[in-house]
JSON list of C-alpha atoms in Angstrom, two decimals:
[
{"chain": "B", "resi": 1, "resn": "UNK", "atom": "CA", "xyz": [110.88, 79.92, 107.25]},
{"chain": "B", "resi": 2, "resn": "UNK", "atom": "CA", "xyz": [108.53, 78.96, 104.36]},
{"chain": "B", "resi": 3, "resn": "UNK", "atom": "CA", "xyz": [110.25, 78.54, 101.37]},
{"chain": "B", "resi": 4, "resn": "UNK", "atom": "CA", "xyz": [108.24, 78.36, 97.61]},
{"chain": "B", "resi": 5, "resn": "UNK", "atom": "CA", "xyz": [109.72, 76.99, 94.94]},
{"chain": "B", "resi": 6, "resn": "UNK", "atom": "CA", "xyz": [109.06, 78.73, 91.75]},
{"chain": "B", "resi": 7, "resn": "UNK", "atom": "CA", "xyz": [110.10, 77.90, 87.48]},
{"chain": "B", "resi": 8, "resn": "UNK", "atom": "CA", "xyz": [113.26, 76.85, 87.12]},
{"chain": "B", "resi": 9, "resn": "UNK", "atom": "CA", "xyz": [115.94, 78.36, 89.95]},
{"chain": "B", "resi": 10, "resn": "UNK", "atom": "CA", "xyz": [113.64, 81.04, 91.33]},
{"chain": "B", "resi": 11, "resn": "UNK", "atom": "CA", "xyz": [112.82, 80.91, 95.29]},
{"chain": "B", "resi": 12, "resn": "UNK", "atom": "CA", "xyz": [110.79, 83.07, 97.44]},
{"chain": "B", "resi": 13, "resn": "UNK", "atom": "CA", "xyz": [111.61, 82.82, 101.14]},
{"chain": "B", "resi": 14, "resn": "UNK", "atom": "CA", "xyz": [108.91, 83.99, 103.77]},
{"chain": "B", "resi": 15, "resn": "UNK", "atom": "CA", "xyz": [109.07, 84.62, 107.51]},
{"chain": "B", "resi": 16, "resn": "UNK", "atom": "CA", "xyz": [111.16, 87.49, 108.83]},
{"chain": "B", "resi": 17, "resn": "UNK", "atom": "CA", "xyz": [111.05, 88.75, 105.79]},
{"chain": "B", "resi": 18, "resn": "UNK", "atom": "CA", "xyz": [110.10, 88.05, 102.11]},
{"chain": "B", "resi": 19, "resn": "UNK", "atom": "CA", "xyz": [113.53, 87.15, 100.34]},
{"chain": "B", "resi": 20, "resn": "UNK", "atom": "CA", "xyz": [113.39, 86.03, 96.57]},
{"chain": "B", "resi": 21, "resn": "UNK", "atom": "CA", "xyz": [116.45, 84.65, 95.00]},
{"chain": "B", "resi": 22, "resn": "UNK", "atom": "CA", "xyz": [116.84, 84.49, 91.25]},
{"chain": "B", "resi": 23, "resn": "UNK", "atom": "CA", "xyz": [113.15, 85.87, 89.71]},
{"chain": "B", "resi": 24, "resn": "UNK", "atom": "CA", "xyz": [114.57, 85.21, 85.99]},
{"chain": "B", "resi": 25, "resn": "UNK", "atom": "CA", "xyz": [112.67, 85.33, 83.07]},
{"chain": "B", "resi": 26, "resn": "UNK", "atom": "CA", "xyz": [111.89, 81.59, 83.43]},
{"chain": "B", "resi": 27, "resn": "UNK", "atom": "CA", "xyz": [109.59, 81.95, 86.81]},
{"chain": "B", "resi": 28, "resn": "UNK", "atom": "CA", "xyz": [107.01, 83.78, 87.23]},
{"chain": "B", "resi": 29, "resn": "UNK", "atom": "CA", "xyz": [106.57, 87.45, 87.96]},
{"chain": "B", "resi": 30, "resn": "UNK", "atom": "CA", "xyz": [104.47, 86.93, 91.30]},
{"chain": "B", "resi": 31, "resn": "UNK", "atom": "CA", "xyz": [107.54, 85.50, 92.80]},
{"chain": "B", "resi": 32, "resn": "UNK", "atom": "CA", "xyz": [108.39, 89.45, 93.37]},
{"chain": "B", "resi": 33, "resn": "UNK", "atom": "CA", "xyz": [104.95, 90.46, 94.74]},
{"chain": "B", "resi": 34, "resn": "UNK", "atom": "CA", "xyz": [105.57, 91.90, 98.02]},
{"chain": "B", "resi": 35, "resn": "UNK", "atom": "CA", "xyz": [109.49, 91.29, 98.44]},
{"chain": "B", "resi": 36, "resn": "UNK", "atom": "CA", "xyz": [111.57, 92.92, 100.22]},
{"chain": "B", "resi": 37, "resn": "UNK", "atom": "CA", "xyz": [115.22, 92.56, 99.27]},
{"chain": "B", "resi": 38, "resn": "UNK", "atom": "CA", "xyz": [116.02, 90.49, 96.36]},
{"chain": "B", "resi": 39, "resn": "UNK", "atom": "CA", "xyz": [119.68, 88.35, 96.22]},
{"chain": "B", "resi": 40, "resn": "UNK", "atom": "CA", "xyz": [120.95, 87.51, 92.28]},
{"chain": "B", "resi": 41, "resn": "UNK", "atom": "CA", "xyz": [123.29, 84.95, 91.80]},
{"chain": "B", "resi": 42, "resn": "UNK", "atom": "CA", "xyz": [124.66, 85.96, 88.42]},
{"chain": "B", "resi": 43, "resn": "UNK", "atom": "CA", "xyz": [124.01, 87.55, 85.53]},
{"chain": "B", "resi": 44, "resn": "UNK", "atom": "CA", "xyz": [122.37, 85.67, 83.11]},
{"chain": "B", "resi": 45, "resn": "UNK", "atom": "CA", "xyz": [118.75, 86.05, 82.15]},
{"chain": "B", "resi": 46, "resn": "UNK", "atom": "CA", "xyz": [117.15, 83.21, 83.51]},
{"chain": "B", "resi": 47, "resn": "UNK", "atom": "CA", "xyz": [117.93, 84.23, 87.39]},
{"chain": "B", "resi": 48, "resn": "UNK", "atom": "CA", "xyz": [117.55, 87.92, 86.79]},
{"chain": "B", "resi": 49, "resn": "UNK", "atom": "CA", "xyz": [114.37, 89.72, 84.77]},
{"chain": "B", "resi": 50, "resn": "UNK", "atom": "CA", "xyz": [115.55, 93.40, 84.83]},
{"chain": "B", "resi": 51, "resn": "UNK", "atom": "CA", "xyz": [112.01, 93.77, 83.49]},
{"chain": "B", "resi": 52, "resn": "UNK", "atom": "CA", "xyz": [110.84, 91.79, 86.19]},
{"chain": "B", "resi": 53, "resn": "UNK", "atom": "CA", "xyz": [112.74, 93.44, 88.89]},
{"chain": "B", "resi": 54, "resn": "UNK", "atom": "CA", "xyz": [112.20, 97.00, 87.87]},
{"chain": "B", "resi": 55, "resn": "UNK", "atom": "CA", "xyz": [108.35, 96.59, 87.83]},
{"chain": "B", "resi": 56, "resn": "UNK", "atom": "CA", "xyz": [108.91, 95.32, 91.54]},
{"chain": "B", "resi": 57, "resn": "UNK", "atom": "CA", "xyz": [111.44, 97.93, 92.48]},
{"chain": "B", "resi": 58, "resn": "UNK", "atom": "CA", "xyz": [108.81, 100.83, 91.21]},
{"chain": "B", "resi": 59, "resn": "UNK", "atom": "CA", "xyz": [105.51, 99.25, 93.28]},
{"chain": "B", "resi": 60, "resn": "UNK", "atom": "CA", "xyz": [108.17, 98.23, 96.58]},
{"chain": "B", "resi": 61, "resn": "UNK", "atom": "CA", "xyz": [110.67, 101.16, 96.85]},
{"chain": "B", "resi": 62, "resn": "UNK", "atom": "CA", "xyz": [112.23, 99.84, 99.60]},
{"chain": "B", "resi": 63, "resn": "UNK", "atom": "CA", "xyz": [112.97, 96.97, 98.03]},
{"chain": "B", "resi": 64, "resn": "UNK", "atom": "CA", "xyz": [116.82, 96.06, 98.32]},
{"chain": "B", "resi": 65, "resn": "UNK", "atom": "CA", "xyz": [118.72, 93.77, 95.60]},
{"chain": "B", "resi": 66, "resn": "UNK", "atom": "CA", "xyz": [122.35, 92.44, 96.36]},
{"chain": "B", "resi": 67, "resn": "UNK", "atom": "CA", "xyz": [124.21, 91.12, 93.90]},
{"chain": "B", "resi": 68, "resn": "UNK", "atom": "CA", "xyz": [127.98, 90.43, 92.62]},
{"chain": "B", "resi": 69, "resn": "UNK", "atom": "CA", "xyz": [129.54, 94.45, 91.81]},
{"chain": "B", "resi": 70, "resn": "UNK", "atom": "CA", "xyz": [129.69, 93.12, 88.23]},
{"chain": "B", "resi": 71, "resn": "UNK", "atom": "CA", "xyz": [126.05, 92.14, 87.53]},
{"chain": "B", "resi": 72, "resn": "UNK", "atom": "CA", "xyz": [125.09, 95.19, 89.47]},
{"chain": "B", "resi": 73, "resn": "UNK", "atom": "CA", "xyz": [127.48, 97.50, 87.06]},
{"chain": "B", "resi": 74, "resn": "UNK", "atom": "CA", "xyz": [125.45, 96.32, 84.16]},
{"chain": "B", "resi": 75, "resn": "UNK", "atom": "CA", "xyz": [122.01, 97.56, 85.73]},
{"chain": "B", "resi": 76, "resn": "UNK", "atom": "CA", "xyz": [122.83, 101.22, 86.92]},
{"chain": "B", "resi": 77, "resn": "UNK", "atom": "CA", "xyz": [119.11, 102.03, 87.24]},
{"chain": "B", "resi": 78, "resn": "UNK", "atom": "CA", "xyz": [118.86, 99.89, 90.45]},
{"chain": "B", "resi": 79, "resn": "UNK", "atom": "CA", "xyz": [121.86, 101.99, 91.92]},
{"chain": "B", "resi": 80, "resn": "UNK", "atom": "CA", "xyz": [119.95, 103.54, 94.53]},
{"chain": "B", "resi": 81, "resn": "UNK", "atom": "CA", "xyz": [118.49, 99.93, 95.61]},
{"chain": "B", "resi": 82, "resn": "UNK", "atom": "CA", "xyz": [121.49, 97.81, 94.98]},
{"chain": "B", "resi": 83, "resn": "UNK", "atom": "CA", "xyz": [124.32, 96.53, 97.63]},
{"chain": "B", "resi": 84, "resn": "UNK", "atom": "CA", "xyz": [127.17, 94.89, 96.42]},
{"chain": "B", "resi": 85, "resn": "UNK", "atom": "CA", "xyz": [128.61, 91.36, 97.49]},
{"chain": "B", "resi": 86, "resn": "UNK", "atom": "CA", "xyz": [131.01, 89.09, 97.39]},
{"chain": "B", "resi": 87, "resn": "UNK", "atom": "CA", "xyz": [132.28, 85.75, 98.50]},
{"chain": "B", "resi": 88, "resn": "UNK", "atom": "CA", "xyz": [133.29, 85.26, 102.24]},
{"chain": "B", "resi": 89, "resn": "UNK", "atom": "CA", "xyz": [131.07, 88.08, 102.96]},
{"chain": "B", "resi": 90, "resn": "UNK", "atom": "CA", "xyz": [127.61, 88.23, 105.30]},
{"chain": "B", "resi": 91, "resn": "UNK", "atom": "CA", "xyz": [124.98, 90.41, 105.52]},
{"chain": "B", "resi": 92, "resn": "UNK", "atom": "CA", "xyz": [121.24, 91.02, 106.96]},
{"chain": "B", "resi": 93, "resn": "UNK", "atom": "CA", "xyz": [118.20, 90.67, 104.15]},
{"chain": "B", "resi": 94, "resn": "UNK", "atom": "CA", "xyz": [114.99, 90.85, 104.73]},
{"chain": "B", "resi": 95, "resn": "UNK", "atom": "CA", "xyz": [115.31, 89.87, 108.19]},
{"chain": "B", "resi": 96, "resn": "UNK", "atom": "CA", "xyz": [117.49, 86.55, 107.12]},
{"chain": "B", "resi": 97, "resn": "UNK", "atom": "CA", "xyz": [121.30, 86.36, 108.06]},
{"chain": "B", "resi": 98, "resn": "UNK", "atom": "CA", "xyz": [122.79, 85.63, 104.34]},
{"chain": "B", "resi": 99, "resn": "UNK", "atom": "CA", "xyz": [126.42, 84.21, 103.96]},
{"chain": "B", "resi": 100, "resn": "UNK", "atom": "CA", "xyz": [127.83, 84.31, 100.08]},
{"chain": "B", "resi": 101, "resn": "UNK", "atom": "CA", "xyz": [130.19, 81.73, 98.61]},
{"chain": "B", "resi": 102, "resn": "UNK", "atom": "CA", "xyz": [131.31, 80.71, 95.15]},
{"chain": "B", "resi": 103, "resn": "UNK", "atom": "CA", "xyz": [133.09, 83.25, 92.86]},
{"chain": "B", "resi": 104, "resn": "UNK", "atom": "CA", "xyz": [132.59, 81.82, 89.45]},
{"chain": "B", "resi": 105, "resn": "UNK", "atom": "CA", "xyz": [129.80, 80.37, 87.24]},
{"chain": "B", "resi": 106, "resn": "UNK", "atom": "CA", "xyz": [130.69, 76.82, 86.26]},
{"chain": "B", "resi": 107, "resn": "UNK", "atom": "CA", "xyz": [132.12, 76.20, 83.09]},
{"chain": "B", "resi": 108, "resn": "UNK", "atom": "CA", "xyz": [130.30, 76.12, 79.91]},
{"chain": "B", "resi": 109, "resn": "UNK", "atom": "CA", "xyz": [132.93, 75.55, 77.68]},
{"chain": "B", "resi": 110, "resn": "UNK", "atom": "CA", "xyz": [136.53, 76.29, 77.52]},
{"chain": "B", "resi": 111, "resn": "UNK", "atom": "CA", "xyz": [136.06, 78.99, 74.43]},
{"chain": "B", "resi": 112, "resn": "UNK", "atom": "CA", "xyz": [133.09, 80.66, 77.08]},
{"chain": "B", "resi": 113, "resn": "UNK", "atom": "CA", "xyz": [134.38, 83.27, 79.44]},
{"chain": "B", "resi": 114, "resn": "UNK", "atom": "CA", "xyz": [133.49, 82.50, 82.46]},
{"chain": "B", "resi": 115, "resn": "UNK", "atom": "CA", "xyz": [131.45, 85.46, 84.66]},
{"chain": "B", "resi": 116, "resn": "UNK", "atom": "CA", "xyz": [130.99, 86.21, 88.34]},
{"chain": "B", "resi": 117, "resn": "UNK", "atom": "CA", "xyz": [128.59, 83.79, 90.35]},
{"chain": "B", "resi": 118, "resn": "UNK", "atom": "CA", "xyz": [127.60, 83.53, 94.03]},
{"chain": "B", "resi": 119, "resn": "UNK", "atom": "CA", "xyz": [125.46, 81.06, 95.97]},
{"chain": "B", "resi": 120, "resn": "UNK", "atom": "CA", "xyz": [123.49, 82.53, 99.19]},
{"chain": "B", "resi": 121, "resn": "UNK", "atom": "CA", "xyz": [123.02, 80.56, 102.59]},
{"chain": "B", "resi": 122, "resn": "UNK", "atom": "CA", "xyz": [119.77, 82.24, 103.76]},
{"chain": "B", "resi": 123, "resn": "UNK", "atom": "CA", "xyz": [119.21, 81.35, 107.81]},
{"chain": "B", "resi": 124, "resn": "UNK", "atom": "CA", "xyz": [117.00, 82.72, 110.56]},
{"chain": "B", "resi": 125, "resn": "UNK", "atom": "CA", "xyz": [117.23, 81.56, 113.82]},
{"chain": "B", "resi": 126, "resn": "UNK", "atom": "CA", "xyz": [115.68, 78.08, 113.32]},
{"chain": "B", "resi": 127, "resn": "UNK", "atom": "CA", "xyz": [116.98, 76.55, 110.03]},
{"chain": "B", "resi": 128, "resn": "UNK", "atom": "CA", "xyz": [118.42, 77.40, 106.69]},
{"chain": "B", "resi": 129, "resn": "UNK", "atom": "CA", "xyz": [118.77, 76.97, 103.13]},
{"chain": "B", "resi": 130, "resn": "UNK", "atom": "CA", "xyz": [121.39, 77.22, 100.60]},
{"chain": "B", "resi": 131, "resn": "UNK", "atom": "CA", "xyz": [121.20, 78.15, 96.70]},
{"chain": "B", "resi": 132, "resn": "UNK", "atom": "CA", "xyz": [124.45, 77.65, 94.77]},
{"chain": "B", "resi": 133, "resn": "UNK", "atom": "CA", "xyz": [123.37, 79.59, 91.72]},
{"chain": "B", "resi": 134, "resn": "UNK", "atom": "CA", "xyz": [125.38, 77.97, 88.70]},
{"chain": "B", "resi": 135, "resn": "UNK", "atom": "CA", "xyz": [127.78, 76.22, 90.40]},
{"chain": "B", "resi": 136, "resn": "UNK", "atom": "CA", "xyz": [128.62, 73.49, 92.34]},
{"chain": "B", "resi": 137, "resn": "UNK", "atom": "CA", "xyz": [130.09, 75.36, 95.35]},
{"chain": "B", "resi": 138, "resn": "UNK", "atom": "CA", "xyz": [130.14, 73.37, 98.59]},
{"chain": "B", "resi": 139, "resn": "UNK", "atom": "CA", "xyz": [129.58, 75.62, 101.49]},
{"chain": "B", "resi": 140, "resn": "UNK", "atom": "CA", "xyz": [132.14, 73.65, 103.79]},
{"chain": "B", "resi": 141, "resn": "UNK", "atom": "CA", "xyz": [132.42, 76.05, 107.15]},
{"chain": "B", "resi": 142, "resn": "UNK", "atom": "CA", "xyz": [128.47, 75.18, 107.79]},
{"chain": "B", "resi": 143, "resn": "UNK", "atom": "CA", "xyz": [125.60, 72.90, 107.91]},
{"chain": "B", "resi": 144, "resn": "UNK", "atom": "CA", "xyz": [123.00, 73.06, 105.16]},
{"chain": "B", "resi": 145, "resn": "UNK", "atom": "CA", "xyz": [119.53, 72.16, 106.51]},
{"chain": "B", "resi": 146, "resn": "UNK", "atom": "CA", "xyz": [118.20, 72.16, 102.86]},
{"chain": "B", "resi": 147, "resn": "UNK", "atom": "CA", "xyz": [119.83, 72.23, 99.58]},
{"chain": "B", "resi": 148, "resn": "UNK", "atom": "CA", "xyz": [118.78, 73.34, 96.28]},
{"chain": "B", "resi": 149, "resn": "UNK", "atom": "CA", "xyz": [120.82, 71.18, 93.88]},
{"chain": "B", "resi": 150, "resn": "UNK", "atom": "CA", "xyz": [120.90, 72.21, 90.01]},
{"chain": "B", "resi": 151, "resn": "UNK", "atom": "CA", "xyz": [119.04, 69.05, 88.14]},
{"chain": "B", "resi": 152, "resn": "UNK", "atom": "CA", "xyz": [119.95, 70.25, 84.01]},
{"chain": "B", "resi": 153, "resn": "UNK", "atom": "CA", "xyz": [121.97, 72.62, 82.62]},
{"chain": "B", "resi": 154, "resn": "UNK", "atom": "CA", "xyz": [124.62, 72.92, 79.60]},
{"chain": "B", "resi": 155, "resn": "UNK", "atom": "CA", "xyz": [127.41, 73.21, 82.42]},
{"chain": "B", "resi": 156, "resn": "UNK", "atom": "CA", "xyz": [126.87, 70.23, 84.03]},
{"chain": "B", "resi": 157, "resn": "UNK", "atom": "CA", "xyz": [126.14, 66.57, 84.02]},
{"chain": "B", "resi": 158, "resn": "UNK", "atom": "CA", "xyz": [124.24, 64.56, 86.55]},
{"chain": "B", "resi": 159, "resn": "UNK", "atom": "CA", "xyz": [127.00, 62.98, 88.25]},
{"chain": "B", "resi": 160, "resn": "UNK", "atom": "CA", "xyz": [128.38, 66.50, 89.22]},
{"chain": "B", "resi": 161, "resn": "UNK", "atom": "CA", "xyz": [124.91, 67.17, 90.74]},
{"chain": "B", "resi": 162, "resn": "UNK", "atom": "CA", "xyz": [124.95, 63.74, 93.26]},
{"chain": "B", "resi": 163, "resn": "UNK", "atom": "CA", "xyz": [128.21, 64.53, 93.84]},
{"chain": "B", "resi": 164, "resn": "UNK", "atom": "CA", "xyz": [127.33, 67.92, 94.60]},
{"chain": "B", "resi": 165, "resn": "UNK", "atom": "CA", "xyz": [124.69, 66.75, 97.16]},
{"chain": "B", "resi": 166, "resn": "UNK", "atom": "CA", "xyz": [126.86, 64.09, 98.54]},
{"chain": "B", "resi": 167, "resn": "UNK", "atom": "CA", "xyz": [129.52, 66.67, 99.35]},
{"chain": "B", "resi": 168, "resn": "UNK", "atom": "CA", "xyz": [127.23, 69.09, 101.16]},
{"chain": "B", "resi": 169, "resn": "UNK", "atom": "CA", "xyz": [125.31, 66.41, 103.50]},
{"chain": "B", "resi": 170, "resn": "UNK", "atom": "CA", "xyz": [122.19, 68.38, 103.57]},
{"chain": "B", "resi": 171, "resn": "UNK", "atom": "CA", "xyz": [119.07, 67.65, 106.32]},
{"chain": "B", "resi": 172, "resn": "UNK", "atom": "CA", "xyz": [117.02, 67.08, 102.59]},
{"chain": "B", "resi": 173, "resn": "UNK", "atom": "CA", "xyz": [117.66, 68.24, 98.85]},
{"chain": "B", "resi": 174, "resn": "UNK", "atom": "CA", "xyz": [115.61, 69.82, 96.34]},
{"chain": "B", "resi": 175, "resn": "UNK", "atom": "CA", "xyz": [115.53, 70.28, 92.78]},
{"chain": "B", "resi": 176, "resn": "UNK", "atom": "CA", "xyz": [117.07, 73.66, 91.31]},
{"chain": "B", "resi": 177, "resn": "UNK", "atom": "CA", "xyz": [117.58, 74.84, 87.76]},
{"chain": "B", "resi": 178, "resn": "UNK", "atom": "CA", "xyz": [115.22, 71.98, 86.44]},
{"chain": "B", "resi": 179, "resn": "UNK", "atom": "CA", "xyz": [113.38, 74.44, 83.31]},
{"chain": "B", "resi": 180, "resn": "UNK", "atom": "CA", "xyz": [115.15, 73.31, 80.38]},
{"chain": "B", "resi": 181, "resn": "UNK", "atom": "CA", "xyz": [114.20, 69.28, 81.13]},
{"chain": "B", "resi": 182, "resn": "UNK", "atom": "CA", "xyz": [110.83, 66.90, 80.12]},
{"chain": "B", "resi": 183, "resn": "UNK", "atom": "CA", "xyz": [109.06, 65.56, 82.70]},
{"chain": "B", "resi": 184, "resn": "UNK", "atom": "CA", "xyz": [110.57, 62.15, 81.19]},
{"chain": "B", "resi": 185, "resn": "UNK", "atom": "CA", "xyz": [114.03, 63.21, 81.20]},
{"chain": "B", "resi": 186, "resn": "UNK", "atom": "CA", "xyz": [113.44, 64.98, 84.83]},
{"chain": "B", "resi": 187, "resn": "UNK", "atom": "CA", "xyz": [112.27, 61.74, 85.93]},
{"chain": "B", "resi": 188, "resn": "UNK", "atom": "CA", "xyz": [115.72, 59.97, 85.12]},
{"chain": "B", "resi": 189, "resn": "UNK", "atom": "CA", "xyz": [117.55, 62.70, 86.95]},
{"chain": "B", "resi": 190, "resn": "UNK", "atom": "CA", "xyz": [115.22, 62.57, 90.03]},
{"chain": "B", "resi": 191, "resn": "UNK", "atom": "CA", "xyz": [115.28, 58.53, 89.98]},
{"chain": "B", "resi": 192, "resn": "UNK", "atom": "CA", "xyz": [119.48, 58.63, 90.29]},
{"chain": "B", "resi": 193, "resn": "UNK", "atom": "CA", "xyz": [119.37, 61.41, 92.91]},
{"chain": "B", "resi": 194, "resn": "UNK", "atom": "CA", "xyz": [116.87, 59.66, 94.91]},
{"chain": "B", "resi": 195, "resn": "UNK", "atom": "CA", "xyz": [118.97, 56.48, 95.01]},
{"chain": "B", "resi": 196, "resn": "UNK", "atom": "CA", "xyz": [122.50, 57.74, 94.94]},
{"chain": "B", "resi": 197, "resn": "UNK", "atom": "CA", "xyz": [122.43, 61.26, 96.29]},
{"chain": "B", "resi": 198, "resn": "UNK", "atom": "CA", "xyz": [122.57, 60.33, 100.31]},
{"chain": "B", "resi": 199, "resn": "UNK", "atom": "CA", "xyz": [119.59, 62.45, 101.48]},
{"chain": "B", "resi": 200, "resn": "UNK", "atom": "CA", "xyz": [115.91, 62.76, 101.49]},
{"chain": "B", "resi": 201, "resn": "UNK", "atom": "CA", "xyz": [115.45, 64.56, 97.84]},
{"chain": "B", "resi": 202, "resn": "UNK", "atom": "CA", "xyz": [112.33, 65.29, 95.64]},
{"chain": "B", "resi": 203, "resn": "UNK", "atom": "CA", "xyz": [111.19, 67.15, 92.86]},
{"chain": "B", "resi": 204, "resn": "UNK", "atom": "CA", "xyz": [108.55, 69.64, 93.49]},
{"chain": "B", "resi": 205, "resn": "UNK", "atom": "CA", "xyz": [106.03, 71.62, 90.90]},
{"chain": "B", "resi": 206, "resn": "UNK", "atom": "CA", "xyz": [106.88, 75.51, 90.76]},
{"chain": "B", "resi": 207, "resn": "UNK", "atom": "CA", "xyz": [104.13, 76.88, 93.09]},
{"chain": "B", "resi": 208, "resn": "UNK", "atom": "CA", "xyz": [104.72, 74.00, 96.21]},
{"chain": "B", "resi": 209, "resn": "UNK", "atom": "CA", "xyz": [105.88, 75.74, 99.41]},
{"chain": "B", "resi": 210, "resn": "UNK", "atom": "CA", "xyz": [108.08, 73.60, 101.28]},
{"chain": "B", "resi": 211, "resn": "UNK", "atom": "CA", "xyz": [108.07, 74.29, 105.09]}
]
């Protein structure tokens, strides 16, 4: 399993198969070239480019997306290559074995509705990986090789993030959801997860392919 890190919480996942997770508006459209199923966390536009994901649908038709029933009932023109899913439930991607968690996005503010959110374990028969979407969802029946762990966002705070990673005991963590920060303030973040977050962890450039 090769696994490339693209802008802010996009991942493309080659080996059996190629399995991209989140291709938002943030990350870059070449994150899609060639895919062949496609897993959305939630809703919101910076983990899912209908744009984006149309253009790939119409060059790949056998591309497959899976996604929670209610982001999938707001894009009825990927009907015909959308499965629905839900937490506690597994299925076969791409090749990958893919277990889904979570329920809800985390919390923006009280006066914010919250909306459906899932995180994906993604495994074939050597390792895995595990993307928690916007949450903070610790996949506790399992063993997570290597963890993406959300860096900035305006529903959370660092401390949830090391506590995040501390919680799921990862082989090694990685940076997730890291768009909206400088490379000064990302370099605080990093700095306290390094120290504090109990696992090898670093911060890699969109484009580095982590093996």
């Amino acid at each position: 399993m090769q696994i490339t890190k693209y802008t802010h919480s996009c991942l493309r996942v080659e080996g059996a198969g190629v399995l991209v997770v989140d291709p938002g508006a943030f990350s870059e459209r070449s994150a899609l070239d060639g895919a062949d199923a496609v897993l959305v966390t939630h809703e919101h536009i910076d983990h899912l480019d209908p744009e984006a994901l149309a253009e790939a649908v119409a060059k790949r038709p056998g591309l497959r997306l899976f996604a929670h029933a209610d982001v999938l009932a707001q894009h009825p023109r990927f009907a015909q290559a959308a499965t629905a899913v839900e937490p506690g439930g597994e299925f076969e991607a791409a090749g990958y074995r893919v277990r889904v968690y979570g329920g809800q996005h985390a919390v923006i503010h009280p006066d914010i509705p919250r909306i459906a959110n899932v995180g994906f374990l993604i495994a074939d028969e050597h390792t895995n990986l595990y993307h928690p979407g916007d949450s903070f969802t610790v996949p506790e029946d399992t063993t997570v090789d290597t963890l993406f762990a959300p860096l900035n966002a305006p529903w959370m705070k660092l401390s949830e993030s090391i506590d995040f990673v501390r919680a799921v005991k990862p082989g090694r963590a990685y940076a997730l959801h890291d768009a909206l920060l400088t490379a000064t303030g990302a370099g605080i973040s990093d700095g306290h997860l390094e120290r504090l977050g109990g696992t090898a962890y670093a911060h890699v450039a969109p484009g580095t392919t982590i093996a």
